[in-house]
Amino acid sequence: MTASRMTLQAIRYVDGDLTIIDQLKLPFVEEYIPIRTAKEGWHAIKEMRVRGAPAIAIVAALALASELHQLATNNKLSAVAEEVRVFIVEKLHYLVTSRPTAVNLSDAAYKLEALVTERANTAGSAGHDIATVFIRAAENMMVKDVEDNKRIGQNGAQWILANALKSGASKTSILTHCNTGSLATSGYGTALGVIRSLASNNGLRHAYCTETRPYNQGSRLTAFELVHDGLPATLITDSMAAALLARTDADVNAIVVGADRVAANGDTANKIGTYGLAVLARYHGVKFLVAAPLTTIDLATKSGNEIIIEERPASEVTRIKGPSQKDDATGGLSLETINIAAKGINVWNPAFDITPATLIDGIITEVGVAEKDPSGHFHLDRLFP
Ligand code: MRU
């Protein structure tokens, strides 16, 4: 199936029918693949066919919702509430093992487990009630995520226009890292949502996106989204960021990134390379902002030291995938994987790094932008109802 030019959607779900765009093949091939079970969801997340903190939580929940839907349709769902609860909880615990750093996945699993447990403890509940309550909650996650992202976009755009513009200017240039857009969420995006919101308020001069080695979320996915939306944008390699910030003609006003987990003190785990950008921003006097929904803020984790950083296979660093030039010229398209490193070299491939709160000017959420108090501390607990 080919994705429509009008709607860029990483996740499509209708009544137990879940498909995701295969992000391993983007931007060269736009192919949707079915996810029918929790196991298929686990593999899609682990292999990064879907990625981005909110998107993996939503796909995990909807994969299990699809499995429950099918069991119910085929009359294979137990009539006993406790049996369905145990089935769901076991699958949730399994799904959480797919990727460790993004808190959205474990946060969703925890909330969904509490929901089905409460329902199972309600007198008179049957198996299908437990499945229904789970399926509805999973579906709602998808809807709420887009709403939250739109608010994050508005809040971030307002903050930047109020705090990051040079005097007399009305438009801003933003540098972003990794992919935080429609492909990393159920739509619109977090940091990329801020860029989208600036553009729709006539406040965006230019967007810069980093390549984001080794998985190339920036050159493959963010560049794809920026081109898709027709926004003024330029791709740079990760190593060009310092030179870009040093140029007065580029005039970058703010760096806006997403997050996989924000600790209670504001330390933020995000795509590898984020920390380096925050150091550069401080040196160059550029605002550094993290955009994330409340589901990414983990008050139970006190600081970045406690966050587990996922390490991924060496092959992501030593190989690269894309269509060959020859195929391009003939109009055909076959993806090839080529080696780009010396055989035998050791590789370290952490997927994320920690940016200390000291380097972060604001954390943009759906309920507002958190800033530090005069003594330099965030109070993120105040964002929660
Ligand atoms: O390894 P990935 O591609 O899942 O990492 C994604 C990021 O680091 C994003 O910045 C983060 O998840 C926020 S997505 C809205």
CSV table of C-alpha atoms and ligand atoms in Angstrom, one decimal:
chain,number,residue,atom,x,y,z
A,1,MET,CA,0.0,0.0,0.0
A,2,THR,CA,1.3,3.5,-0.8
A,3,ALA,CA,0.9,6.3,1.8
A,4,SER,CA,-1.3,9.2,0.7
A,5,ARG,CA,0.6,12.4,-0.1
A,6,MET,CA,-1.9,14.3,2.1
A,7,THR,CA,-1.7,12.3,5.3
A,8,LEU,CA,1.6,11.1,6.7
A,9,GLN,CA,0.7,8.5,9.2
A,10,ALA,CA,3.1,6.1,10.9
A,11,ILE,CA,0.2,4.2,12.5
A,12,ARG,CA,-3.2,3.2,11.0
A,13,TYR,CA,-5.8,1.5,13.1
A,14,VAL,CA,-9.4,0.7,12.5
A,15,ASP,CA,-11.4,-1.7,14.6
A,16,GLY,CA,-8.7,-4.2,15.4
A,17,ASP,CA,-6.9,-3.7,12.1
A,18,LEU,CA,-3.4,-2.2,12.8
A,19,THR,CA,-0.9,-1.4,10.1
A,20,ILE,CA,2.3,0.6,10.4
A,21,ILE,CA,4.5,2.3,7.8
A,22,ASP,CA,7.8,0.3,7.7
A,23,GLN,CA,10.3,3.0,8.8
A,24,LEU,CA,13.3,0.7,7.9
A,25,LYS,CA,12.3,1.3,4.3
A,26,LEU,CA,11.5,5.1,4.4
A,27,PRO,CA,11.9,7.4,2.6
A,28,PHE,CA,12.6,5.1,-0.4
A,29,VAL,CA,9.6,2.8,-0.1
A,30,GLU,CA,6.3,3.7,1.6
A,31,GLU,CA,5.0,0.3,2.6
A,32,TYR,CA,2.5,-0.5,5.4
A,33,ILE,CA,2.8,-3.8,7.2
A,34,PRO,CA,0.1,-5.5,9.3
A,35,ILE,CA,0.7,-6.0,13.1
A,36,ARG,CA,-1.8,-8.6,14.3
A,37,THR,CA,-0.4,-9.7,17.6
A,38,ALA,CA,1.7,-8.5,20.6
A,39,LYS,CA,4.6,-10.6,19.3
A,40,GLU,CA,4.5,-8.9,15.9
A,41,GLY,CA,4.3,-5.6,17.7
A,42,TRP,CA,7.4,-6.5,19.9
A,43,HIS,CA,9.4,-7.4,16.8
A,44,ALA,CA,8.4,-4.2,14.9
A,45,ILE,CA,9.5,-2.1,17.8
A,46,LYS,CA,12.7,-4.0,18.5
A,47,GLU,CA,13.7,-3.9,14.8
A,48,MET,CA,12.7,-0.2,14.7
A,49,ARG,CA,10.1,-0.6,11.9
A,50,VAL,CA,8.3,1.8,14.2
A,51,ARG,CA,10.3,4.1,16.6
A,52,GLY,CA,9.9,7.3,18.6
A,53,ALA,CA,8.8,7.2,22.2
A,54,PRO,CA,5.1,7.9,21.8
A,55,ALA,CA,4.7,5.8,18.7
A,56,ILE,CA,6.2,2.6,20.2
A,57,ALA,CA,3.9,2.9,23.2
A,58,ILE,CA,0.8,3.3,21.0
A,59,VAL,CA,1.9,0.5,18.6
A,60,ALA,CA,2.5,-1.9,21.6
A,61,ALA,CA,-1.0,-1.1,23.0
A,62,LEU,CA,-2.7,-1.4,19.6
A,63,ALA,CA,-0.9,-4.6,18.7
A,64,LEU,CA,-2.3,-6.2,21.8
A,65,ALA,CA,-5.7,-4.6,21.1
A,66,SER,CA,-5.7,-6.2,17.7
A,67,GLU,CA,-4.8,-9.6,19.1
A,68,LEU,CA,-7.7,-9.3,21.6
A,69,HIS,CA,-10.0,-8.2,18.8
A,70,GLN,CA,-9.2,-11.2,16.8
A,71,LEU,CA,-9.6,-13.6,19.7
A,72,ALA,CA,-13.0,-12.1,20.4
A,73,THR,CA,-14.1,-12.3,16.8
A,74,ASN,CA,-13.0,-15.9,16.6
A,75,ASN,CA,-14.8,-16.8,19.9
A,76,LYS,CA,-11.4,-17.7,21.4
A,77,LEU,CA,-11.4,-15.2,24.3
A,78,SER,CA,-11.9,-16.7,27.7
A,79,ALA,CA,-15.2,-15.8,29.4
A,80,VAL,CA,-13.4,-15.5,32.7
A,81,ALA,CA,-12.4,-11.9,33.6
A,82,GLU,CA,-9.3,-12.9,35.6
A,83,GLU,CA,-8.0,-15.1,32.7
A,84,VAL,CA,-8.2,-12.3,30.2
A,85,ARG,CA,-6.6,-9.9,32.8
A,86,VAL,CA,-3.6,-12.3,33.2
A,87,PHE,CA,-3.3,-12.8,29.5
A,88,ILE,CA,-3.2,-9.0,28.9
A,89,VAL,CA,-0.7,-8.3,31.8
A,90,GLU,CA,1.7,-11.0,30.6
A,91,LYS,CA,1.7,-9.6,27.1
A,92,LEU,CA,2.2,-6.0,28.4
A,93,HIS,CA,5.2,-7.1,30.5
A,94,TYR,CA,6.6,-8.8,27.4
A,95,LEU,CA,6.1,-5.7,25.2
A,96,VAL,CA,7.9,-3.5,27.7
A,97,THR,CA,11.1,-5.6,27.1
A,98,SER,CA,11.3,-4.5,23.4
A,99,ARG,CA,13.1,-1.2,24.1
A,100,PRO,CA,14.2,0.1,27.6
A,101,THR,CA,14.9,3.8,27.4
A,102,ALA,CA,11.6,5.4,26.3
A,103,VAL,CA,9.4,5.6,29.4
A,104,ASN,CA,6.2,6.1,27.4
A,105,LEU,CA,6.0,2.3,26.8
A,106,SER,CA,6.3,1.2,30.4
A,107,ASP,CA,4.1,4.1,31.5
A,108,ALA,CA,1.4,3.0,29.1
A,109,ALA,CA,1.8,-0.7,30.2
A,110,TYR,CA,1.5,0.3,33.8
A,111,LYS,CA,-1.7,2.4,33.3
A,112,LEU,CA,-3.3,-0.3,31.1
A,113,GLU,CA,-2.5,-3.0,33.6
A,114,ALA,CA,-4.1,-0.8,36.4
A,115,LEU,CA,-7.2,-0.3,34.2
A,116,VAL,CA,-7.8,-4.0,33.4
A,117,THR,CA,-7.1,-5.0,37.0
A,118,GLU,CA,-9.6,-2.5,38.3
A,119,ARG,CA,-12.2,-3.8,35.8
A,120,ALA,CA,-11.4,-7.4,36.6
A,121,ASN,CA,-12.0,-6.7,40.3
A,122,THR,CA,-15.4,-5.2,39.5
A,123,ALA,CA,-18.2,-7.6,40.4
A,124,GLY,CA,-19.9,-9.2,37.4
A,125,SER,CA,-17.1,-8.5,34.9
A,126,ALA,CA,-16.7,-11.0,32.2
A,127,GLY,CA,-13.7,-11.8,29.9
A,128,HIS,CA,-15.0,-9.6,27.0
A,129,ASP,CA,-15.5,-6.6,29.4
A,130,ILE,CA,-11.8,-6.7,30.2
A,131,ALA,CA,-10.8,-6.9,26.5
A,132,THR,CA,-13.2,-4.1,25.6
A,133,VAL,CA,-11.9,-1.8,28.3
A,134,PHE,CA,-8.3,-2.5,27.1
A,135,ILE,CA,-9.1,-2.0,23.4
A,136,ARG,CA,-10.9,1.4,24.1
A,137,ALA,CA,-8.0,2.7,26.2
A,138,ALA,CA,-5.5,1.7,23.5
A,139,GLU,CA,-7.5,3.4,20.9
A,140,ASN,CA,-7.8,6.6,23.0
A,141,MET,CA,-4.0,6.8,23.4
A,142,MET,CA,-3.8,7.4,19.6
A,143,VAL,CA,-6.4,10.2,19.7
A,144,LYS,CA,-5.0,11.8,22.8
A,145,ASP,CA,-1.4,11.8,21.4
A,146,VAL,CA,-2.3,14.0,18.4
A,147,GLU,CA,-4.2,16.4,20.7
A,148,ASP,CA,-1.3,16.6,23.1
A,149,ASN,CA,1.2,17.2,20.2
A,150,LYS,CA,-0.9,20.1,18.8
A,151,ARG,CA,-0.8,21.7,22.3
A,152,ILE,CA,2.9,21.1,22.6
A,153,GLY,CA,3.3,22.7,19.1
A,154,GLN,CA,1.4,25.8,20.1
A,155,ASN,CA,3.0,26.2,23.5
A,156,GLY,CA,6.5,25.7,22.1
A,157,ALA,CA,5.9,28.2,19.2
A,158,GLN,CA,4.6,30.8,21.6
A,159,TRP,CA,7.5,30.4,23.9
A,160,ILE,CA,10.1,30.6,21.1
A,161,LEU,CA,8.5,33.7,19.6
A,162,ALA,CA,8.4,35.4,23.0
A,163,ASN,CA,11.8,34.3,24.2
A,164,ALA,CA,14.1,33.4,21.4
A,165,LEU,CA,13.7,36.0,18.7
A,166,LYS,CA,16.3,38.6,18.0
A,167,SER,CA,14.9,42.1,18.5
A,168,GLY,CA,12.9,43.3,15.5
A,169,ALA,CA,12.7,39.9,14.0
A,170,SER,CA,9.3,38.1,13.5
A,171,LYS,CA,10.6,34.7,12.3
A,172,THR,CA,12.8,32.1,13.8
A,173,SER,CA,15.2,29.4,12.6
A,174,ILE,CA,15.2,26.1,14.4
A,175,LEU,CA,17.6,23.2,14.5
A,176,THR,CA,16.2,19.8,15.4
A,177,HIS,CA,17.6,16.3,15.9
A,178,CYS,CA,16.4,12.8,15.2
A,179,ASN,CA,12.7,12.4,14.2
A,180,THR,CA,9.9,13.6,16.5
A,181,GLY,CA,7.2,14.2,13.9
A,182,SER,CA,4.2,12.3,12.5
A,183,LEU,CA,6.4,9.2,12.2
A,184,ALA,CA,7.4,9.2,15.8
A,185,THR,CA,3.9,9.8,17.2
A,186,SER,CA,0.4,9.2,16.1
A,187,GLY,CA,0.5,12.5,14.3
A,188,TYR,CA,1.9,16.1,14.1
A,189,GLY,CA,4.8,15.4,16.4
A,190,THR,CA,6.5,17.0,19.4
A,191,ALA,CA,9.7,19.0,18.5
A,192,LEU,CA,8.6,18.8,14.8
A,193,GLY,CA,5.2,19.8,16.0
A,194,VAL,CA,6.7,23.0,17.4
A,195,ILE,CA,8.3,23.7,13.9
A,196,ARG,CA,5.0,22.9,12.2
A,197,SER,CA,3.2,25.3,14.6
A,198,LEU,CA,5.8,28.1,14.0
A,199,ALA,CA,5.3,27.6,10.2
A,200,SER,CA,1.5,27.8,10.4
A,201,ASN,CA,1.8,31.0,12.5
A,202,ASN,CA,4.1,32.5,9.9
A,203,GLY,CA,6.9,32.4,12.4
A,204,LEU,CA,9.3,30.0,10.8
A,205,ARG,CA,12.2,31.3,8.7
A,206,HIS,CA,14.0,28.0,8.3
A,207,ALA,CA,14.3,24.5,9.8
A,208,TYR,CA,17.5,22.6,10.0
A,209,CYS,CA,17.6,18.9,10.6
A,210,THR,CA,20.6,16.7,11.5
A,211,GLU,CA,21.3,13.5,9.7
A,212,THR,CA,21.2,11.7,13.1
A,213,ARG,CA,23.7,8.9,12.7
A,214,PRO,CA,23.7,5.9,12.9
A,215,TYR,CA,20.1,5.2,12.1
A,216,ASN,CA,19.6,8.4,10.1
A,217,GLN,CA,16.2,9.4,11.6
A,218,GLY,CA,17.0,12.9,10.5
A,219,SER,CA,18.0,12.4,6.9
A,220,ARG,CA,15.5,9.6,6.2
A,221,LEU,CA,12.5,10.6,8.3
A,222,THR,CA,12.6,14.2,9.4
A,223,ALA,CA,13.8,15.4,6.0
A,224,PHE,CA,11.0,13.3,4.5
A,225,GLU,CA,8.4,15.0,6.7
A,226,LEU,CA,9.8,18.5,6.1
A,227,VAL,CA,9.7,17.9,2.3
A,228,HIS,CA,6.2,16.4,2.6
A,229,ASP,CA,5.0,19.5,4.3
A,230,GLY,CA,6.8,21.9,2.0
A,231,LEU,CA,8.6,23.7,4.8
A,232,PRO,CA,11.8,25.7,4.2
A,233,ALA,CA,14.4,23.2,5.5
A,234,THR,CA,18.0,22.1,5.2
A,235,LEU,CA,19.7,18.9,6.1
A,236,ILE,CA,23.1,18.9,7.8
A,237,THR,CA,25.3,16.0,9.0
A,238,ASP,CA,25.7,15.8,12.8
A,239,SER,CA,29.2,17.1,12.7
A,240,MET,CA,28.1,20.4,11.0
A,241,ALA,CA,26.0,21.7,13.9
A,242,ALA,CA,28.8,23.7,15.5
A,243,ALA,CA,29.6,25.4,12.2
A,244,LEU,CA,26.0,26.1,11.6
A,245,LEU,CA,25.5,27.8,15.0
A,246,ALA,CA,28.6,29.8,14.5
A,247,ARG,CA,27.2,31.4,11.3
A,248,THR,CA,25.4,34.6,11.8
A,249,ASP,CA,23.6,34.3,8.4
A,250,ALA,CA,22.0,31.0,9.4
A,251,ASP,CA,20.9,32.7,12.7
A,252,VAL,CA,19.6,29.7,14.5
A,253,ASN,CA,17.5,30.9,17.4
A,254,ALA,CA,16.7,27.7,19.1
A,255,ILE,CA,17.4,24.0,19.1
A,256,VAL,CA,14.3,21.9,19.8
A,257,VAL,CA,14.5,18.2,20.4
A,258,GLY,CA,12.2,15.4,21.7
A,259,ALA,CA,12.7,13.1,24.6
A,260,ASP,CA,12.6,9.4,25.5
A,261,ARG,CA,12.5,10.0,29.2
A,262,VAL,CA,12.7,13.2,31.3
A,263,ALA,CA,13.8,12.5,34.9
A,264,ALA,CA,12.3,14.4,37.8
A,265,ASN,CA,15.1,16.9,37.9
A,266,GLY,CA,14.8,17.6,34.1
A,267,ASP,CA,17.8,15.5,32.9
A,268,THR,CA,16.7,14.2,29.6
A,269,ALA,CA,17.4,11.0,27.6
A,270,ASN,CA,17.1,11.5,23.9
A,271,LYS,CA,18.7,10.4,20.7
A,272,ILE,CA,22.4,10.1,20.8
A,273,GLY,CA,23.9,13.4,19.8
A,274,THR,CA,21.4,15.5,21.8
A,275,TYR,CA,23.8,16.2,24.6
A,276,GLY,CA,26.4,17.5,22.2
A,277,LEU,CA,23.9,19.8,20.6
A,278,ALA,CA,23.0,21.2,24.1
A,279,VAL,CA,26.6,21.9,24.9
A,280,LEU,CA,26.9,23.7,21.5
A,281,ALA,CA,23.7,25.7,22.2
A,282,ARG,CA,25.0,26.9,25.6
A,283,TYR,CA,28.4,28.0,24.0
A,284,HIS,CA,26.6,29.9,21.2
A,285,GLY,CA,23.9,31.5,23.4
A,286,VAL,CA,21.1,29.6,21.6
A,287,LYS,CA,18.0,28.4,23.5
A,288,PHE,CA,17.8,24.6,24.0
A,289,LEU,CA,14.4,23.2,24.4
A,290,VAL,CA,13.0,19.7,25.0
A,291,ALA,CA,9.4,19.0,23.7
A,292,ALA,CA,7.6,16.1,25.2
A,293,PRO,CA,4.2,15.0,26.4
A,294,LEU,CA,3.7,14.4,30.2
A,295,THR,CA,3.8,10.7,29.5
A,296,THR,CA,7.6,11.1,28.8
A,297,ILE,CA,8.2,12.7,32.2
A,298,ASP,CA,9.2,10.1,34.7
A,299,LEU,CA,9.0,11.5,38.2
A,300,ALA,CA,10.0,8.1,39.7
A,301,THR,CA,13.4,8.5,38.1
A,302,LYS,CA,15.2,11.2,40.1
A,303,SER,CA,18.0,12.0,37.6
A,304,GLY,CA,19.6,11.0,34.4
A,305,ASN,CA,22.1,8.7,36.2
A,306,GLU,CA,19.2,6.2,36.8
A,307,ILE,CA,18.1,6.0,33.1
A,308,ILE,CA,19.0,2.8,31.2
A,309,ILE,CA,20.6,3.6,27.9
A,310,GLU,CA,19.8,1.1,25.2
A,311,GLU,CA,22.8,-0.2,23.2
A,312,ARG,CA,22.1,-1.4,19.7
A,313,PRO,CA,23.8,-3.7,17.3
A,314,ALA,CA,27.2,-2.8,15.8
A,315,SER,CA,25.8,-3.4,12.3
A,316,GLU,CA,23.8,-0.1,12.6
A,317,VAL,CA,27.1,1.7,12.7
A,318,THR,CA,29.1,-0.4,10.2
A,319,ARG,CA,26.5,-0.7,7.5
A,320,ILE,CA,24.1,1.6,5.7
A,321,LYS,CA,21.0,0.9,3.7
A,322,GLY,CA,19.6,2.6,0.6
A,323,PRO,CA,18.6,2.2,-3.0
A,324,SER,CA,21.5,1.8,-5.4
A,325,GLN,CA,22.2,4.6,-7.9
A,326,LYS,CA,21.7,2.1,-10.7
A,327,ASP,CA,18.2,1.3,-9.6
A,328,ASP,CA,17.4,5.0,-9.3
A,329,ALA,CA,18.5,5.6,-12.9
A,330,THR,CA,16.4,2.8,-14.3
A,331,GLY,CA,13.3,3.7,-12.2
A,332,GLY,CA,13.4,0.5,-10.2
A,333,LEU,CA,14.1,0.4,-6.5
A,334,SER,CA,15.8,-2.3,-4.6
A,335,LEU,CA,17.3,-1.5,-1.2
A,336,GLU,CA,20.9,-2.5,-0.7
A,337,THR,CA,23.0,-2.8,2.5
A,338,ILE,CA,26.6,-1.8,2.2
A,339,ASN,CA,29.5,-1.9,4.7
A,340,ILE,CA,31.1,1.4,5.6
A,341,ALA,CA,33.6,0.4,8.3
A,342,ALA,CA,36.8,-1.6,8.5
A,343,LYS,CA,36.1,-5.2,9.3
A,344,GLY,CA,37.1,-6.2,12.8
A,345,ILE,CA,36.8,-2.8,14.4
A,346,ASN,CA,35.0,-2.6,17.8
A,347,VAL,CA,31.8,-0.6,17.9
A,348,TRP,CA,30.0,1.3,20.6
A,349,ASN,CA,26.4,2.1,19.6
A,350,PRO,CA,24.4,3.7,22.4
A,351,ALA,CA,21.0,4.8,21.0
A,352,PHE,CA,20.5,7.7,23.5
A,353,ASP,CA,22.4,10.1,25.7
A,354,ILE,CA,21.6,12.2,28.7
A,355,THR,CA,21.4,16.0,28.5
A,356,PRO,CA,21.7,17.5,32.0
A,357,ALA,CA,19.0,19.8,33.1
A,358,THR,CA,21.5,22.6,33.5
A,359,LEU,CA,21.8,22.8,29.7
A,360,ILE,CA,18.0,22.9,29.1
A,361,ASP,CA,16.1,26.2,28.9
A,362,GLY,CA,12.6,24.8,28.9
A,363,ILE,CA,10.6,21.6,28.7
A,364,ILE,CA,7.6,22.1,26.4
A,365,THR,CA,4.6,20.0,27.3
A,366,GLU,CA,0.9,20.0,26.4
A,367,VAL,CA,0.1,21.9,29.7
A,368,GLY,CA,2.8,24.6,29.3
A,369,VAL,CA,6.5,25.2,29.2
A,370,ALA,CA,8.4,24.4,32.3
A,371,GLU,CA,11.3,26.7,33.2
A,372,LYS,CA,13.8,26.5,36.0
A,373,ASP,CA,13.4,28.5,39.2
A,374,PRO,CA,16.1,31.2,39.9
A,375,SER,CA,18.2,28.6,41.7
A,376,GLY,CA,18.3,26.5,38.5
A,377,HIS,CA,15.8,23.7,39.4
A,378,PHE,CA,12.9,22.4,37.4
A,379,HIS,CA,9.7,21.5,39.3
A,380,LEU,CA,8.2,19.1,36.9
A,381,ASP,CA,5.8,17.6,39.5
A,382,ARG,CA,3.8,20.9,39.2
A,383,LEU,CA,2.9,20.0,35.6
A,384,PHE,CA,0.8,17.1,36.8
A,385,PRO,CA,-2.8,17.4,37.9
B,1,MRU,O1,15.7,5.3,18.5
B,1,MRU,P1,14.5,6.2,18.2
B,1,MRU,O2,14.3,6.6,16.8
B,1,MRU,O3,13.2,5.5,18.8
B,1,MRU,O4,14.7,7.5,19.1
B,1,MRU,C1,13.7,8.5,18.9
B,1,MRU,C2,14.1,9.7,19.7
B,1,MRU,O5,15.1,9.8,20.4
B,1,MRU,C3,13.1,10.8,19.7
B,1,MRU,O6,13.7,12.1,19.8
B,1,MRU,C4,12.1,10.7,20.9
B,1,MRU,O7,11.7,9.4,21.0
B,1,MRU,C5,11.0,11.6,20.9
B,1,MRU,S1,9.8,11.2,19.6
B,1,MRU,C6,8.5,12.3,19.7
